mmCIF file of C-alpha atoms in Angstrom:
data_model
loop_
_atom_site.group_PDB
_atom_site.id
_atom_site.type_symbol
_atom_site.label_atom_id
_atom_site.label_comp_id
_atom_site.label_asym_id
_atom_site.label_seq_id
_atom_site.Cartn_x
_atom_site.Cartn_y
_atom_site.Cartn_z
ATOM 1 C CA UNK A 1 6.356 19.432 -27.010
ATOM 2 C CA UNK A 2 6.241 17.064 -24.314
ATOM 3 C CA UNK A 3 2.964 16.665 -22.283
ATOM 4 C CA UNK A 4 2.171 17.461 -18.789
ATOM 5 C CA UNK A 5 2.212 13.696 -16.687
ATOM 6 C CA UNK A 6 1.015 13.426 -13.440
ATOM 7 C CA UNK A 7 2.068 10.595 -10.781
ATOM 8 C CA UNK A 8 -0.839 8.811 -9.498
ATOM 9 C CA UNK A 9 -1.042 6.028 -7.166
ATOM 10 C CA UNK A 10 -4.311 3.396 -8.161
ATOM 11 C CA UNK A 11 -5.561 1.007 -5.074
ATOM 12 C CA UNK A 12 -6.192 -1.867 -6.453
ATOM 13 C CA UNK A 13 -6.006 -5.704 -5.960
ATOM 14 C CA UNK A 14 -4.730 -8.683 -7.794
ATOM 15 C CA UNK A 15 -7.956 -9.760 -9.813
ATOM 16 C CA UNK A 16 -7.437 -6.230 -11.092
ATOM 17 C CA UNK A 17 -3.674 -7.034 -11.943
ATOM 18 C CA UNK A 18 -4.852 -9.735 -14.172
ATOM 19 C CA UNK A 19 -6.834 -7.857 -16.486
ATOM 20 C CA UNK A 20 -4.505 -5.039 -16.803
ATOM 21 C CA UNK A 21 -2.888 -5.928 -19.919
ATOM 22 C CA UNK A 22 -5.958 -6.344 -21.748
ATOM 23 C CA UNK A 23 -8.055 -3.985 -20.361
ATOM 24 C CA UNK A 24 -6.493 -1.808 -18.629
ATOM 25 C CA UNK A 25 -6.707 -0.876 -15.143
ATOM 26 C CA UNK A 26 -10.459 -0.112 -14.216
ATOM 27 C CA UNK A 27 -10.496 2.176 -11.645
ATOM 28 C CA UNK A 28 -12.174 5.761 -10.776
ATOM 29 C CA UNK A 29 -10.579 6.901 -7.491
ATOM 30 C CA UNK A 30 -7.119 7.086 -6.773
ATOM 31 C CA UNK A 31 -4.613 9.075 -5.072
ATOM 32 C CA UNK A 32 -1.902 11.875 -6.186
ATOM 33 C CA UNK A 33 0.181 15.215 -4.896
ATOM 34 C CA UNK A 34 -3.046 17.915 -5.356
ATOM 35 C CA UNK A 35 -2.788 21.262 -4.511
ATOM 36 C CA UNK A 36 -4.915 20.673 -1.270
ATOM 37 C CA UNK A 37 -2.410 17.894 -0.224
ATOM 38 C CA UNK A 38 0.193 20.754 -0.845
ATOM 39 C CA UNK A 39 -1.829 23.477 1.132
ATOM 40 C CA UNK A 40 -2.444 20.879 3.757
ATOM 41 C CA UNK A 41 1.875 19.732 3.797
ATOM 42 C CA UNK A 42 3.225 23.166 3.377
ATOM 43 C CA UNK A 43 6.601 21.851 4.759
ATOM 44 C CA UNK A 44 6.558 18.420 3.047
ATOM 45 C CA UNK A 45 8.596 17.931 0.138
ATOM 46 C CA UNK A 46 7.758 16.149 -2.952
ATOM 47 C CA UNK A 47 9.169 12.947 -1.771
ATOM 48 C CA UNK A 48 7.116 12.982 1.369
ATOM 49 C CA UNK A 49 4.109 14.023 -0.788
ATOM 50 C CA UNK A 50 4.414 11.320 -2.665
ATOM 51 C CA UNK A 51 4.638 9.286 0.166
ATOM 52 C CA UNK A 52 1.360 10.179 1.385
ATOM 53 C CA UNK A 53 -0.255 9.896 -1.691
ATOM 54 C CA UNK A 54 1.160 6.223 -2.232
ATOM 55 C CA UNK A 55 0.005 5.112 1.604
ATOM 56 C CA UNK A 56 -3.405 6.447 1.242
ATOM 57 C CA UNK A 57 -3.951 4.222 -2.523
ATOM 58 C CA UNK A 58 -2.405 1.180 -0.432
ATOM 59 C CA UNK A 59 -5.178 2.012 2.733
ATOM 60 C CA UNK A 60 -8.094 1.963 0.219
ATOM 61 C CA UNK A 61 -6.611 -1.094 -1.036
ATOM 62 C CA UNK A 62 -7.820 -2.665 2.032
ATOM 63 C CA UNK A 63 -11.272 -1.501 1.192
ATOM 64 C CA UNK A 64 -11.317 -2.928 -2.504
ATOM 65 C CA UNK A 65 -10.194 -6.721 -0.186
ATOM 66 C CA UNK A 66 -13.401 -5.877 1.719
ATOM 67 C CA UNK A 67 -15.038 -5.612 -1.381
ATOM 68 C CA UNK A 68 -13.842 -9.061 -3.194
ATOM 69 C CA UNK A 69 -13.595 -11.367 -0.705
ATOM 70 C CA UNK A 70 -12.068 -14.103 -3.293
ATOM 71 C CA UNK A 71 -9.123 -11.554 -3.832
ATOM 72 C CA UNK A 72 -5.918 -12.720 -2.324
ATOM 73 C CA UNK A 73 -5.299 -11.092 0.247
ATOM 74 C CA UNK A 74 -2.493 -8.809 -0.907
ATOM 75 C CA UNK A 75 -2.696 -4.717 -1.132
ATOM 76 C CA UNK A 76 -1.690 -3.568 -4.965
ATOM 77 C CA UNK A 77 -0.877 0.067 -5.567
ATOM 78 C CA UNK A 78 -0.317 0.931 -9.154
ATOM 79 C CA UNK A 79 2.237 3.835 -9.610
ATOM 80 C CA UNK A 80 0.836 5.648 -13.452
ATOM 81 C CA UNK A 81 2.162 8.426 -14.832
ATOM 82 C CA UNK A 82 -1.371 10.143 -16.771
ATOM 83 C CA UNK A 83 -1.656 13.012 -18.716
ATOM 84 C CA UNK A 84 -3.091 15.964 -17.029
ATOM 85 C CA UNK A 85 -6.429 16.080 -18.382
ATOM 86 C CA UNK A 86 -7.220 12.089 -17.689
ATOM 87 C CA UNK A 87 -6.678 13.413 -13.773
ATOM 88 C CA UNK A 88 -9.916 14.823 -12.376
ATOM 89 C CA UNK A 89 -10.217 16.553 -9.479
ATOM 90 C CA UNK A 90 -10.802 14.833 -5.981
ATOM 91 C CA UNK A 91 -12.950 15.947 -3.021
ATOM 92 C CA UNK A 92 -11.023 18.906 -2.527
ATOM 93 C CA UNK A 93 -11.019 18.961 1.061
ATOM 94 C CA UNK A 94 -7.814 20.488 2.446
ATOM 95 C CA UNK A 95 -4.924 17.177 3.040
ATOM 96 C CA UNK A 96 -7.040 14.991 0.381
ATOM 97 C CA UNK A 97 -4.661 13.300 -1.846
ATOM 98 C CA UNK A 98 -8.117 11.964 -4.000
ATOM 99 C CA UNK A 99 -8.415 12.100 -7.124
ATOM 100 C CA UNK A 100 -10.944 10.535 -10.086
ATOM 101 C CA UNK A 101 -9.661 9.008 -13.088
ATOM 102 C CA UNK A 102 -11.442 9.584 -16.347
ATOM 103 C CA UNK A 103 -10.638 6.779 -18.118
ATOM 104 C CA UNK A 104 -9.222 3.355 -17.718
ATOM 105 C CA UNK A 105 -5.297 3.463 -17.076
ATOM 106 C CA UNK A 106 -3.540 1.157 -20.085
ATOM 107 C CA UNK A 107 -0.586 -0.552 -19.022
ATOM 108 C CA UNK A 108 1.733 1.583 -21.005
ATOM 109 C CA UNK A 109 1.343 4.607 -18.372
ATOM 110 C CA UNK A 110 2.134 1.884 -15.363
ATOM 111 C CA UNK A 111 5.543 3.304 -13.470
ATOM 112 C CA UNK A 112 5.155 0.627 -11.058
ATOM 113 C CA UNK A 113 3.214 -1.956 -9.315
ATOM 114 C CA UNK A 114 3.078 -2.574 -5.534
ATOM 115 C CA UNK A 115 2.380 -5.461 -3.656
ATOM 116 C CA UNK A 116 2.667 -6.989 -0.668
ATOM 117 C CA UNK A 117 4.850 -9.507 0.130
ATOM 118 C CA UNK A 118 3.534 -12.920 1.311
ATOM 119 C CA UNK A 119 4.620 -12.453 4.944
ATOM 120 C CA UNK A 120 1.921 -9.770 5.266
ATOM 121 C CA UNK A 121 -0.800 -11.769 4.071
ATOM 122 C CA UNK A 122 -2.814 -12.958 7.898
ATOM 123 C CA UNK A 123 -2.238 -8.839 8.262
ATOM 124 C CA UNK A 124 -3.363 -7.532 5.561
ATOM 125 C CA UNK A 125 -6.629 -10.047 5.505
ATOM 126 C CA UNK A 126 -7.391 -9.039 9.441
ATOM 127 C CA UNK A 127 -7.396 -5.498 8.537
ATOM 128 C CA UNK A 128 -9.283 -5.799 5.506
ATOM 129 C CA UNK A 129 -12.038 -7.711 7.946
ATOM 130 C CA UNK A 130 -11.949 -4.370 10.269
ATOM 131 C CA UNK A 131 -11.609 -1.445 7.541
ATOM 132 C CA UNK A 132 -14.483 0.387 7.812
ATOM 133 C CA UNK A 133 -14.798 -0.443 11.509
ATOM 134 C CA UNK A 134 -11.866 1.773 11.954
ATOM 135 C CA UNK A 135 -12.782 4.147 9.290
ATOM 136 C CA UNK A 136 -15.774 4.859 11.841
ATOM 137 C CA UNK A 137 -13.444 5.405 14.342
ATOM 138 C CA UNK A 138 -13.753 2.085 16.206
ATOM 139 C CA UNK A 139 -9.455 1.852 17.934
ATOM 140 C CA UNK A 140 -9.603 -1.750 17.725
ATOM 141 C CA UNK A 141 -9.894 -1.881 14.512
ATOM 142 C CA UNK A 142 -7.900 1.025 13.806
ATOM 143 C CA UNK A 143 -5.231 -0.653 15.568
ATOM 144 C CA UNK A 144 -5.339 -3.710 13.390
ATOM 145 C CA UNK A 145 -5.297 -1.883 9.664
ATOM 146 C CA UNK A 146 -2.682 -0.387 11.692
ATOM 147 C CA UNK A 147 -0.908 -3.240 12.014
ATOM 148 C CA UNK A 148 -1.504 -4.212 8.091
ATOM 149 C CA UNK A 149 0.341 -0.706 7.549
ATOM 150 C CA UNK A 150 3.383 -1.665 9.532
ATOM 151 C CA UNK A 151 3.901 -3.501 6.395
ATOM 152 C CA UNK A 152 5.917 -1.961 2.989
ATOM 153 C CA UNK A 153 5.068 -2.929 -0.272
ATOM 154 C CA UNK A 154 7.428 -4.754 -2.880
ATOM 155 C CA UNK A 155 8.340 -2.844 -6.330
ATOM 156 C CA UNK A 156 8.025 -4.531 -9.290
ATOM 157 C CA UNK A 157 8.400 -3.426 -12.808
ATOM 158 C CA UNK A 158 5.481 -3.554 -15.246
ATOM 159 C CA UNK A 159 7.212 -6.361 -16.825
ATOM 160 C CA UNK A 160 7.290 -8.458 -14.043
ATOM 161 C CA UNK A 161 3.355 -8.505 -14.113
ATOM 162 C CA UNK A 162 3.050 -12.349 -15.462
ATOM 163 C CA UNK A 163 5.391 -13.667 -12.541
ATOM 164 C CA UNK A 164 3.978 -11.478 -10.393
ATOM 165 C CA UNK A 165 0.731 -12.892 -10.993
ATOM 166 C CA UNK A 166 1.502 -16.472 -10.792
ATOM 167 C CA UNK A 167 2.961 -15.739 -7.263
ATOM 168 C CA UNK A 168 0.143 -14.188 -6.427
ATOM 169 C CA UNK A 169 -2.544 -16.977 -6.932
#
């Protein structure tokens, strides 16, 4: 019998990348499709669910930049698919896509990593400057980490981690 997996989207950033092989990927928030996100989406399907999930990990990417200001300044969402039971639950408010993570994720449950390509870089590092400006409600800066999400992320398979990283630096 096959285990239950869920999809969960990990913000994250590419000092994070790099130890993700050996370590795993140290993280205890992140983002999936939970019943309040459901409740909250009634008439979204899964795709656009997903959706949500993924663009809320890549917006509290922007808060991990804050956080390492040596980081490049990329977004990284890591798609994992965990077993049910290594998925806690989140804040439970209705629309929240969070989630806590009760362990580190090892690279063998990574779908997919996300990154942003180089064009977005000036964006992305202005909005990370502004984050929780706009996440107390200040429209400048909303308007700028709008700006950084004007911006999709590039797929790459788990095996392009190495190359990714070298890119990245």
């Amino acid at each position: 019998m096959t285990e239950d997996l869920v999809r969960v989207y990990v913000p994250a950033t590419v000092p994070m990348l790099s130890r993700l092989r050996e370590q795993g990927l140290a993280a205890d928030e992140a983002h999936a499709v939970t019943p309040a996100l459901r409740e909250w989406y009634a008439e979204g399907d899964d795709e656009e669910l997903e959706y949500v999930a993924f663009t809320r990990a890549a917006q509290d990417a922007l808060q991990l930049l804050r956080a390492d200001p040596a980081a490049p300044r990329l977004r990284v969402v890591v798609s994992v698919d965990l077993p049910a039971e290594a998925v806690g639950r989140g804040d439970g408010e209705l629309g929240s896509s969070a989630v806590r993570l009760t362990q580190p994720v090892p690279v063998t449950a990574v779908a997919a990593l996300h990154v942003d390509g180089t064009e977005a870089v000036e964006d992305i590092a202005a909005a990370a400057e502004v984050v929780a400006d706009a996440l107390a409600g200040d429209p400048d800066a909303q308007f700028t980490v709008d700006g950084a999400e004007d911006h999709e992320l590039e797929w790459y398979d788990v095996s392009e981690l190495e190359v990714l990283l070298r890119a990245a630096s």
